[in-house]
Coordinates of C-alpha atoms in Angstrom, one line a residue:
X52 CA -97.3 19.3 -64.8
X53 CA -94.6 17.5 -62.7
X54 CA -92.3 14.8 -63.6
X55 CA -93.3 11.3 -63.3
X56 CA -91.5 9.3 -60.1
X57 CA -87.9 8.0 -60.8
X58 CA -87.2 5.1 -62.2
X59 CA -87.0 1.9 -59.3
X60 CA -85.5 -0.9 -59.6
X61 CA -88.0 -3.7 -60.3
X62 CA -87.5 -7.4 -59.8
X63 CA -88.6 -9.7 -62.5
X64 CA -89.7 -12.3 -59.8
X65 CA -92.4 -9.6 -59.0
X66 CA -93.4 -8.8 -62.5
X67 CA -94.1 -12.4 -62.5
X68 CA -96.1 -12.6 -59.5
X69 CA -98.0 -9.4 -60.9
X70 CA -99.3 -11.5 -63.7
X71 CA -100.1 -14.6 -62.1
X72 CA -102.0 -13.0 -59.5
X73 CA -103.5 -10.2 -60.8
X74 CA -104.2 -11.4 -64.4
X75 CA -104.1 -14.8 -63.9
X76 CA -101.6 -15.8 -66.7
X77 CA -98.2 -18.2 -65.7
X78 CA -96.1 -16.5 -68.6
X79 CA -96.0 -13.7 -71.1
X80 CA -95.7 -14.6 -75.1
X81 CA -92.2 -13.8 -76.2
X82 CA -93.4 -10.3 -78.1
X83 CA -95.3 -9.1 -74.4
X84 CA -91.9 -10.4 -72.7
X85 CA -90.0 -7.9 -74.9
X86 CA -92.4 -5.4 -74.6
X87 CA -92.6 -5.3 -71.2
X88 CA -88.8 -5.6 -70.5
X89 CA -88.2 -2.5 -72.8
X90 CA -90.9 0.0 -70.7
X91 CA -90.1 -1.6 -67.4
X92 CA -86.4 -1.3 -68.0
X93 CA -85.6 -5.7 -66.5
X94 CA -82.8 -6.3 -69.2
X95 CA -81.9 -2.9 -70.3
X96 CA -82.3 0.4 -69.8
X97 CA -86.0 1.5 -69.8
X98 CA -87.2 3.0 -72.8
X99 CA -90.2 3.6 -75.2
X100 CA -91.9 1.1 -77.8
X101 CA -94.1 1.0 -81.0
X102 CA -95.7 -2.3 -81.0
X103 CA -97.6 -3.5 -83.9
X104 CA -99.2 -6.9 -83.0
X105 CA -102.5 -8.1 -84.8
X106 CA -105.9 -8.6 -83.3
X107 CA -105.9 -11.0 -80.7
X108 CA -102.3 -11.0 -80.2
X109 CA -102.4 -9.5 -76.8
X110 CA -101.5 -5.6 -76.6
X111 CA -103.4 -4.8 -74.2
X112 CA -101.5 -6.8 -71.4
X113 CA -98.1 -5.0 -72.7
X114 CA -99.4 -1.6 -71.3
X115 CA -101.3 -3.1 -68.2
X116 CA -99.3 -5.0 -66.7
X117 CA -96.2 -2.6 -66.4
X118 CA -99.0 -0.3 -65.1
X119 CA -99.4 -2.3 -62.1
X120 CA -95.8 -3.2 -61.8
X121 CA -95.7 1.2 -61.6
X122 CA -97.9 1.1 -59.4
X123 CA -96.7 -1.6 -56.7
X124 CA -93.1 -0.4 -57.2
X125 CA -92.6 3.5 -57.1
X126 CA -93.7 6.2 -54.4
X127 CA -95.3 8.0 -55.2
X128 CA -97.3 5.2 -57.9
X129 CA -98.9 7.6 -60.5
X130 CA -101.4 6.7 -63.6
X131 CA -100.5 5.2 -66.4
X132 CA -102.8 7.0 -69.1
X133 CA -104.1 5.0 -72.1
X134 CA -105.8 7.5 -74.8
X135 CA -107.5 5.8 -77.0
X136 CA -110.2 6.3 -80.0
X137 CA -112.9 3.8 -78.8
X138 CA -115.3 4.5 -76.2
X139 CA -117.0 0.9 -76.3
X140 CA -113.8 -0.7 -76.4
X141 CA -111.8 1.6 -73.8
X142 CA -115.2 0.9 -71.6
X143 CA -114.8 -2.7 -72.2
X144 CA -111.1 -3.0 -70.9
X145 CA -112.1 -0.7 -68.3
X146 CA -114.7 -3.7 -66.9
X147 CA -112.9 -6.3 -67.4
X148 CA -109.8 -4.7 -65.5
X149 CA -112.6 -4.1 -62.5
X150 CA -113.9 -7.5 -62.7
X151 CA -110.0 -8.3 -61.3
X152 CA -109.9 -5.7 -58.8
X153 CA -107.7 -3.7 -60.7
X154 CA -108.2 0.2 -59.7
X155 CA -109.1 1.5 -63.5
X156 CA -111.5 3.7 -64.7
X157 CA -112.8 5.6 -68.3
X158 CA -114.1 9.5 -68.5
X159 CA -115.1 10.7 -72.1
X160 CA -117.8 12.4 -72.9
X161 CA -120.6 9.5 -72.9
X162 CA -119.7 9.4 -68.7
X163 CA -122.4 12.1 -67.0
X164 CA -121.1 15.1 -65.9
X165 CA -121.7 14.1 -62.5
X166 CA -119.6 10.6 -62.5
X167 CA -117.2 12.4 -64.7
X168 CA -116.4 15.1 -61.7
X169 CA -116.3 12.1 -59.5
X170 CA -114.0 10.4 -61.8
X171 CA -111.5 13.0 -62.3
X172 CA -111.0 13.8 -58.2
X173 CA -110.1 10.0 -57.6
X174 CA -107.7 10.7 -60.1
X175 CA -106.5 13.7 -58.7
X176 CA -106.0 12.0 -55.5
X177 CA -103.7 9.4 -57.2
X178 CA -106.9 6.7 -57.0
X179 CA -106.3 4.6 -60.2
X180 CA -104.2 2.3 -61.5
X181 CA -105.2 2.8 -65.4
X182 CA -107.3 5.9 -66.5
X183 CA -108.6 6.0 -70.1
X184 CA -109.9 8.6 -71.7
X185 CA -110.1 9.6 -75.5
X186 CA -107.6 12.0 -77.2
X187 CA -110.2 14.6 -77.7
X188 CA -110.1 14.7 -73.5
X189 CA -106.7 16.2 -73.3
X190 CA -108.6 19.6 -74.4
X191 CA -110.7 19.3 -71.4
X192 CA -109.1 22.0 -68.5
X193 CA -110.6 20.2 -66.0
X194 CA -109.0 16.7 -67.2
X195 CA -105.5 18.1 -67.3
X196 CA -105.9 20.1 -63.8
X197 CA -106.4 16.6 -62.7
X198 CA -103.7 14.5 -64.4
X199 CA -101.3 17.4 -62.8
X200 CA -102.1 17.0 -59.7
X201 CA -101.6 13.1 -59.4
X202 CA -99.3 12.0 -56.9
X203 CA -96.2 10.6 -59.1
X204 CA -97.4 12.1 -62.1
X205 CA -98.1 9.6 -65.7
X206 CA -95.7 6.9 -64.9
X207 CA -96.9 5.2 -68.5
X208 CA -98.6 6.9 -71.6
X209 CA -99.9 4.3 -73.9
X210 CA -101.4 5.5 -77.3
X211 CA -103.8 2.7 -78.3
X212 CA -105.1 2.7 -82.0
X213 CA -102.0 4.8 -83.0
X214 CA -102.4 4.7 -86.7
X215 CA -104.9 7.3 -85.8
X216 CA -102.3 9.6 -85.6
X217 CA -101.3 9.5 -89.4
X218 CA -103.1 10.7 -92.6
X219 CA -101.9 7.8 -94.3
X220 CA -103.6 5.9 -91.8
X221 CA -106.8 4.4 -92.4
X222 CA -108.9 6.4 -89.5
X223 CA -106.9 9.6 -88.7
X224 CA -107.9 11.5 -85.8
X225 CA -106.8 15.4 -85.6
X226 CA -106.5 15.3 -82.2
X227 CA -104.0 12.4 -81.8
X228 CA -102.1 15.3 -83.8
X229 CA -101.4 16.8 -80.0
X230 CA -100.4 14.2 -78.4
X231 CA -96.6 14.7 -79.0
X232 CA -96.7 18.5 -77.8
X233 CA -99.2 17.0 -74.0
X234 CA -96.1 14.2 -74.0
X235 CA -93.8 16.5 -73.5
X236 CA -96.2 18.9 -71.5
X237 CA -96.4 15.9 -68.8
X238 CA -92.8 15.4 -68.8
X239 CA -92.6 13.4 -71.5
X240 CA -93.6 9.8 -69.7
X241 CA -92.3 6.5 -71.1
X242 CA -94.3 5.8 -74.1
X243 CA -95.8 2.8 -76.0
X244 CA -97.7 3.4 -79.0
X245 CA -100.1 -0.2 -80.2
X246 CA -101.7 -0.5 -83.6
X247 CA -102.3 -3.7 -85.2
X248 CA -102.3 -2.2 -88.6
X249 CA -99.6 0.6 -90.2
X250 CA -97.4 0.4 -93.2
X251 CA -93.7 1.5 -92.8
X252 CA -94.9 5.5 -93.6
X253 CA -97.7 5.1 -90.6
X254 CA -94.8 4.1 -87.9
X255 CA -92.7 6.9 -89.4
X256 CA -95.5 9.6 -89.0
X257 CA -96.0 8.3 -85.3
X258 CA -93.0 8.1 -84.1
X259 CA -92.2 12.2 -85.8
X260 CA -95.7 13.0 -83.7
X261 CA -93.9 11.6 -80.5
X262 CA -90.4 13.2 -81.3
X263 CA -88.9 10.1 -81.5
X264 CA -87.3 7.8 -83.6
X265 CA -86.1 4.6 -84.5
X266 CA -83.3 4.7 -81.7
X267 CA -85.5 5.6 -79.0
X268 CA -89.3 4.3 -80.2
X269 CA -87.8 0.8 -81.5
X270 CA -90.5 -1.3 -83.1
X271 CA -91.5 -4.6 -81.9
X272 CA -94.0 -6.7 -83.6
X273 CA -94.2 -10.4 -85.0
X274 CA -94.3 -11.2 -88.2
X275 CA -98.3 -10.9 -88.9
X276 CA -98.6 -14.1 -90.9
X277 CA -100.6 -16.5 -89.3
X278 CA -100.0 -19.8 -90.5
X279 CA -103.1 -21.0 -89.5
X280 CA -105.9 -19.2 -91.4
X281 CA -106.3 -19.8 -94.9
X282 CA -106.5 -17.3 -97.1
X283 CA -108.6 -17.2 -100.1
X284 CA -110.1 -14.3 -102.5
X285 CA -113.0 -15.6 -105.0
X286 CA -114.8 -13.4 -107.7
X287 CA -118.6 -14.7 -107.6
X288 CA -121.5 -13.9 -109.7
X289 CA -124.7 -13.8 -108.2
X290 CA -125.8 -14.1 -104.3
X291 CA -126.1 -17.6 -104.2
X292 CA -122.8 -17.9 -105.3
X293 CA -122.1 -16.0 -101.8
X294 CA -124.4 -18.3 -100.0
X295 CA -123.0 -21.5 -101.6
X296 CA -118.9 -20.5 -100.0
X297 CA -121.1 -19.2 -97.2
X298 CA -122.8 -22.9 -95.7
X299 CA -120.0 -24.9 -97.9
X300 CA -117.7 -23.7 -95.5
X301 CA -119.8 -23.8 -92.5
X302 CA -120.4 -27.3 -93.3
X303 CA -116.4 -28.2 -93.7
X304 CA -115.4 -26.2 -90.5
X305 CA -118.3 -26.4 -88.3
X306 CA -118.1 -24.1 -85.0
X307 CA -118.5 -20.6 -85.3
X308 CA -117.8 -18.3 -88.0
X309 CA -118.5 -14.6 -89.1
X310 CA -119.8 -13.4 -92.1
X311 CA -119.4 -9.5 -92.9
X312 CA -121.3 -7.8 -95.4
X313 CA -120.9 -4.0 -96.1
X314 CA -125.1 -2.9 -96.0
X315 CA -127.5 -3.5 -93.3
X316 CA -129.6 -4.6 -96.0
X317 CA -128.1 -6.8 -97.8
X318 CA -126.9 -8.5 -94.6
X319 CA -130.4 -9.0 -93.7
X320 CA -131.7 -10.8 -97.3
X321 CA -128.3 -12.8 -97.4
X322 CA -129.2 -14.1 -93.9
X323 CA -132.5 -15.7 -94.6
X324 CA -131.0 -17.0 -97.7
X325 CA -127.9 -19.0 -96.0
X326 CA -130.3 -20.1 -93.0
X327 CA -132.7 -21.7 -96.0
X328 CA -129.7 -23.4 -97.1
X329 CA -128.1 -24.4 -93.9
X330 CA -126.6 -27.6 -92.8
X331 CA -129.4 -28.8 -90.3
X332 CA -128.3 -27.9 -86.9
X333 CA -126.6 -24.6 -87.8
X334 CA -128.2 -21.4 -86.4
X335 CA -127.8 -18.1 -88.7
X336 CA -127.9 -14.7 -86.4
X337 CA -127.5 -11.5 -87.6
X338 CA -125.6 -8.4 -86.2
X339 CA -125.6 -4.5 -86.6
X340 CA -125.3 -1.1 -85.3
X341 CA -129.0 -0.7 -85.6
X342 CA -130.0 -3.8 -83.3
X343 CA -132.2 -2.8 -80.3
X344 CA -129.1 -3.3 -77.7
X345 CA -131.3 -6.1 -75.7
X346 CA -131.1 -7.8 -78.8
X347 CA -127.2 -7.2 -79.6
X348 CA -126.5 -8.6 -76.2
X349 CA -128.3 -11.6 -76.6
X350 CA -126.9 -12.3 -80.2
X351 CA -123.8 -11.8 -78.7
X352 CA -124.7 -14.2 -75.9
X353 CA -125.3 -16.3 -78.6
X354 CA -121.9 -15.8 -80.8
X355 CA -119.9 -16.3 -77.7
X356 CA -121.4 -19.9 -75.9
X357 CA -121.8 -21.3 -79.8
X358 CA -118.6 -23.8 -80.9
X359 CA -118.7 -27.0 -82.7
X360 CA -121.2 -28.9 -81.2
X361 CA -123.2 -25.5 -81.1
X362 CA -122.8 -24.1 -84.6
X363 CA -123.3 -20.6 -85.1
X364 CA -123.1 -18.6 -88.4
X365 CA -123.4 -14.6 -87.6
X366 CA -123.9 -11.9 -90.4
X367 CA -122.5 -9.2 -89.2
X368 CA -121.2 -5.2 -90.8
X369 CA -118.1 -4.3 -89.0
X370 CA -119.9 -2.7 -86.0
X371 CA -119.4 -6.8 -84.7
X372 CA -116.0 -7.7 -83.7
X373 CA -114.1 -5.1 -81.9
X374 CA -113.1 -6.2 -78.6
X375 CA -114.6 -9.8 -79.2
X376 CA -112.6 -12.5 -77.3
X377 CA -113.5 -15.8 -78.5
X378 CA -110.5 -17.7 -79.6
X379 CA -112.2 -20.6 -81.7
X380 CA -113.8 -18.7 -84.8
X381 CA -113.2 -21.1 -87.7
X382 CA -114.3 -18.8 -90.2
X383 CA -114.2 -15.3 -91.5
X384 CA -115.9 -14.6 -95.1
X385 CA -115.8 -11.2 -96.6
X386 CA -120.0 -11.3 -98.3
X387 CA -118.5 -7.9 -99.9
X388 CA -115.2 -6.3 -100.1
X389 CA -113.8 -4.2 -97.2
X390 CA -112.9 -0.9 -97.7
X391 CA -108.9 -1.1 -96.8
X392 CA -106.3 -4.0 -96.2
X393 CA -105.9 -2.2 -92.8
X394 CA -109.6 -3.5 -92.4
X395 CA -109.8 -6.7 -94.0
X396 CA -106.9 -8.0 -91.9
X397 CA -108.5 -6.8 -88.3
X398 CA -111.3 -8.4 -89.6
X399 CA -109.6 -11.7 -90.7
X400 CA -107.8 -11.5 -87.4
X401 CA -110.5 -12.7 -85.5
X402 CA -110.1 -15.9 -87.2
X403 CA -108.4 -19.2 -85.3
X404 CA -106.9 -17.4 -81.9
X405 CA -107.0 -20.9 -80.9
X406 CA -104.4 -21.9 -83.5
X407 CA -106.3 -24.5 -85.0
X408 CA -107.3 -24.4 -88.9
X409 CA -109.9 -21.4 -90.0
X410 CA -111.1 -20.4 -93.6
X411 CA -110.9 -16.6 -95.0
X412 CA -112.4 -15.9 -98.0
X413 CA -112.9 -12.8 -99.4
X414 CA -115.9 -12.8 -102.1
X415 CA -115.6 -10.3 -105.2
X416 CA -117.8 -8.8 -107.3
X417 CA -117.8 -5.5 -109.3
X418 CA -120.8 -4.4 -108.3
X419 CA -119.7 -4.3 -104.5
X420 CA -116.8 -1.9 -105.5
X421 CA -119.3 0.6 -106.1
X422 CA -120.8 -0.1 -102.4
X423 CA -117.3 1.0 -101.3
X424 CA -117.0 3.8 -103.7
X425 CA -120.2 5.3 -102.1
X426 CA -119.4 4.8 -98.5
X427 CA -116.1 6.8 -99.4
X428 CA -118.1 9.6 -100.3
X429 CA -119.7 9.6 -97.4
X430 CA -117.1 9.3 -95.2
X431 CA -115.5 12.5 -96.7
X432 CA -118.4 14.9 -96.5
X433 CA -118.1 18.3 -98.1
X434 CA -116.8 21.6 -97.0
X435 CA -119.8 22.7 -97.5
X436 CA -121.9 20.9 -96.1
X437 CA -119.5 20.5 -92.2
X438 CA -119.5 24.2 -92.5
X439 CA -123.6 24.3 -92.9
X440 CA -123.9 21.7 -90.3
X441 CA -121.8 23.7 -87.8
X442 CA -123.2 26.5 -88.1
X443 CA -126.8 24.8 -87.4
X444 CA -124.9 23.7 -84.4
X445 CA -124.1 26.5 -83.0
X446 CA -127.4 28.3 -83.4
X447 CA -129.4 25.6 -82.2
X448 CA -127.0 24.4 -79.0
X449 CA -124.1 26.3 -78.2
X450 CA -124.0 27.3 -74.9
X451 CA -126.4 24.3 -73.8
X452 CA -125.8 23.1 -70.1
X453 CA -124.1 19.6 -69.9
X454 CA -126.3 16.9 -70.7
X455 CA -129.2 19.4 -72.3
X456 CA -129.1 20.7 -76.5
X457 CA -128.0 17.2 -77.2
X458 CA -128.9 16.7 -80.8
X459 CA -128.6 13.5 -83.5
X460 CA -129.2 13.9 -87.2
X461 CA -132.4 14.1 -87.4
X462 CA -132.4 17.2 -85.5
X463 CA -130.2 19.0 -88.5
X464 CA -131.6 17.0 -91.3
X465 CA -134.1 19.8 -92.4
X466 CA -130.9 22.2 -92.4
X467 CA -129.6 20.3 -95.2
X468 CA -132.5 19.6 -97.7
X469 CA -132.8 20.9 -100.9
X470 CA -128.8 21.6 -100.6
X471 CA -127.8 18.4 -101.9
X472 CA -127.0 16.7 -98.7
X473 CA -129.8 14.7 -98.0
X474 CA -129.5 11.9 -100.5
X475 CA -128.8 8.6 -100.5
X476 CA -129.6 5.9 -97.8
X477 CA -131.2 7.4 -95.4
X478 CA -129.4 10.5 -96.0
X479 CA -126.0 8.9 -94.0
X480 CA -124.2 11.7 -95.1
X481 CA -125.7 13.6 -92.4
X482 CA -125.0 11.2 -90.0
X483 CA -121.5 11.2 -91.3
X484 CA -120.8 14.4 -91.3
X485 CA -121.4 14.5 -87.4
X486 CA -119.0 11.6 -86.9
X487 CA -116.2 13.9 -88.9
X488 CA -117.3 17.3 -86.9
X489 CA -116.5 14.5 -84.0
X490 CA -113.3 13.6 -85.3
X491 CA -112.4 17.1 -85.7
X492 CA -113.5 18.4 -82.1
X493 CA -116.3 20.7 -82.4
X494 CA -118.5 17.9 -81.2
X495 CA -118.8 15.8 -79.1
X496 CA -120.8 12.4 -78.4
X497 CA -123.3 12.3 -75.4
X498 CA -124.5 10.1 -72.7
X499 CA -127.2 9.0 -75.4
X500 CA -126.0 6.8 -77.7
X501 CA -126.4 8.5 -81.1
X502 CA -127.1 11.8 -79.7
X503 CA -123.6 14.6 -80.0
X504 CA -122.9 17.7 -78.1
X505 CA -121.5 21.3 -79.0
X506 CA -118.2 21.7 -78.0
X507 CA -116.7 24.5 -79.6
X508 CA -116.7 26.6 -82.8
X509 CA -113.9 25.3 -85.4
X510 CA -111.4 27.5 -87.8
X511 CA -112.0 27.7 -91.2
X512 CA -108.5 26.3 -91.5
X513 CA -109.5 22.9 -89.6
X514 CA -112.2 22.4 -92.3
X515 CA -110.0 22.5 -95.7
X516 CA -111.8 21.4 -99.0
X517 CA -108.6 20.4 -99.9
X518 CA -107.8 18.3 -96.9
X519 CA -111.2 16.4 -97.7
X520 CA -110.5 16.2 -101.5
X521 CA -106.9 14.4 -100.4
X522 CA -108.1 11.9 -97.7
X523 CA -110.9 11.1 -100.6
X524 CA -108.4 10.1 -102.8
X525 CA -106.0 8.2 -100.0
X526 CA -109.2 6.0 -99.3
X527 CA -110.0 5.8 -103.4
X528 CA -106.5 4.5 -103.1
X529 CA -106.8 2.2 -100.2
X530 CA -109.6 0.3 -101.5
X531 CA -108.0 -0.2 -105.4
X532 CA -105.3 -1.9 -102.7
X533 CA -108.4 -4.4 -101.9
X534 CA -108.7 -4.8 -105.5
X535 CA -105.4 -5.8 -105.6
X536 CA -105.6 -8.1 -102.9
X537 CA -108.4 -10.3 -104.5
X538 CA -106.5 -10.6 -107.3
X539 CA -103.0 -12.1 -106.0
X540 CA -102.1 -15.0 -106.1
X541 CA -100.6 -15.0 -103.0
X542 CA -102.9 -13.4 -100.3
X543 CA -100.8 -13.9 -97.2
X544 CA -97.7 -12.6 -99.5
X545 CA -99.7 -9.3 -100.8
X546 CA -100.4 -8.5 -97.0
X547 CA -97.0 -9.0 -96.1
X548 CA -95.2 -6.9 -98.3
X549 CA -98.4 -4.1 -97.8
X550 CA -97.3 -3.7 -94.1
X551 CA -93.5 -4.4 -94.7
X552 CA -93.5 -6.7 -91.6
X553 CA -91.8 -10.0 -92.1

């Protein structure tokens, strides 16, 4: 692939119009400022950024707007390439940027064949402003054919969700693994990599993915306190315990707040519960992967246009929240424990983007550790049983034309009974095990929602008993950190000094 454009000199007069006019915002906050000034090169020569900010804080614009600064400024413009793990939320920014007349698009696997081939010439042609696509993408032949032959090249590679790239990360993603070797591949691009959650070893692994360091790959991020949301951790004893913090602080606060519980459930019977025992005036809603999606946008409808005079208390698992924009949340209250800190502060980070007073708590009781302790072991399915499912796979679909031998778990369930797999809830494991087969590349998710699609046969060596017996323990580890948490006396400290950001 060819080099991207020189660098051009750019006036900061014209970042500024950029901004106004194309995202409608008079000024940058002093962390974008920096941010921007370090990829764009306005006080110093340009160079490449890790930037961990927390949710709400406003990364998004620190790629974006340099993007269309590329893109006014050099000739040829180029792409700037966000990769990123989150199809709902990459498809998100992706509408939103439309919405503005920005020239952005998405292409992952959920985009039809058809719109995907359509996709990838406008990008070949030099087309887009943005392009997003998932790491798992940079595999794809016909993907790279087309980055290589835009005009100008990747004038910006921005690694969204970069924790992803480290096992001591909370969500590792094998193929972020790559990234480092395509960088250089591409010519290796200026480079900002956004999280808004990794300890001191997290930014170490991603910047040694990158071949970079500290010199080159400075950090930037503010300190993550926020002043404004109280923190609280409380050990309760029985559910109305829950529901008495629950509608106590509903009734203190008022507005909108969130309640997050880690089982479908016992979302649902909690719900009913706190609406019995509502402040009059107070809707309870309800939110989860599940929902018909008719009914998730119109609870989400709901969350967004509720605020004090409106108020609004939504039980929710932690499929609600990514991507949500609503600055005025008052509350946040943990039902059950998370299963990280790296969780429990995205989660928390919803709260009071407006600036004004809002609640955490964090409820604790033993019996929800073991919730966590089981989700854990389903989140690290066996050898055994990836290596049973794969094979099932590739019987049953390899080879399938694009968008036919689509499958979901209930399609490989019977491969797995009576082998110890399908237990539990539901048998989640199963499910489970697709999402890791995802993770790991041999799969793939499809148009459908639910539904995945063979993508290739893995190597014995990408599916390592002892690899799954390690990340077990990390998350084992990870959560006692939660347990931890609920016991300090100082929340806002504990975090602190578990990110090593002042």
């Amino acid at each position: 692939m060819h080099n991207p454009s020189p660098e051009p000199f750019i006036d900061p007069n014209q970042v500024n119009e950029i901004l106004n006019s194309r995202f409608g915002h008079p000024s940058l906050r002093p962390i974008q400022r920096n941010v921007v000034s370090r990829l764009l090169g306005l006080d110093t020569p340009a160079g490449d950024a890790l930037l961990v900010l927390p949710t709400g804080g406003g990364k998004s614009l620190c790629f974006q707007l340099p993007a269309l600064v590329h893109a006014a400024t050099r000739t040829p413009p180029g792409v700037t390439l966000v990769l990123s793990p989150l199809i709902a939320l990459m498809e998100d920014q992706v509408s939103a940027l439309t919405k503005r007349g920005i020239k952005a698009a998405c292409i992952n696997s959920t985009v039809g064949r058809k719109k995907r081939e359509e996709r990838q010439a406008k990008l070949a042609r030099g087309a887009y402003e943005l392009i997003y696509a998932t790491p798992e993408r940079l595999d794809k032949p016909e993907f790279r054919e087309a980055l290589d032959k835009v005009p100008g090249g990747v004038n910006l590679l921005a690694i969204d969700e970069a924790h992803c790239i480290s096992k001591w990360g909370h969500d590792l993603r094998p193929a972020y693994a790559r990234v480092g070797d395509f960088r250089r591949e591409i010519g290796s691009p200026r480079t900002i990599a956004l999280t808004a959650t990794a300890t001191a070893r997290v930014r170490d692994d991603i910047r040694d993915v990158l071949g970079l360091d500290q010199s080159r790959m400075p950090l930037f991020a503010t300190g993550i306190d926020r002043p404004n949301l109280e923190l609280d951790a409380e050990e309760v004893w029985s559910d109305m315990d829950v529901v008495d913090r629950v509608n106590q602080t509903s009734r203190e606060l008022g507005g909108t707040g969130i309640v997050y519980f880690a089982l479908i459930k016992d979302l649902e019977r909690f719900a009913a519960d706190i609406q019995r025992a509502a402040h009059p005036g107070t809707d309870v809603a309800i939110y989860h992967g599940r929902l018909d999606p008719r009914e998730k946008k119109r609870v989400y409808a709901r969350f967004i246009e509720s605020g004090r005079s409106d108020p609004l208390i939504l039980c929710a698992t932690n499929a609600f929240g990514m991507g949500v924009d609503k600055p005025d949340i008052r509350s946040v209250i943990h039902a059950q424990i998370p299963g990280s800190i790296e969780a429990y502060w995205q989660e928390v980070g919803r709260a009071g983007r407006d600036g004004d007073p809002s609640r955490c708590l964090m409820c604790y009781r033993q019996e929800d550790l073991a919730i966590q302790q089981q989700f854990i072991e389903w989140q690290n399915p066996s050898a055994d049983l990836l290596v049973q499912l794969m094979s099932a796979i590739e019987a049953r679909y390899a080879g399938g034309a694009d968008g036919h031998g689509t499958f979901d778990a209930d399609d490989l369930r019977l491969d797995v009974v009576g082998k110890g797999h399908a237990h539990g809830r539901g048998g989640g494991v199963i499910e489970q095990g697709l999402i890791t087969l995802g993770k790991l590349g041999g799969i793939e998710p499809a148009e459908t929602t639910g539904r995945w699609r063979y993508v290739r046969t893995l190597d014995d060596a990408e599916i390592d008993p002892a690899d799954i017996e390690d990340k077990k323990k990390r998350d084992l580890m990870r959560l006692l950190d939660v347990v931890k948490l609920t016991k300090a006396g100082d929340i806002r400290r504990a975090v602190l000094e578990y990110f090593e950001l002042s």
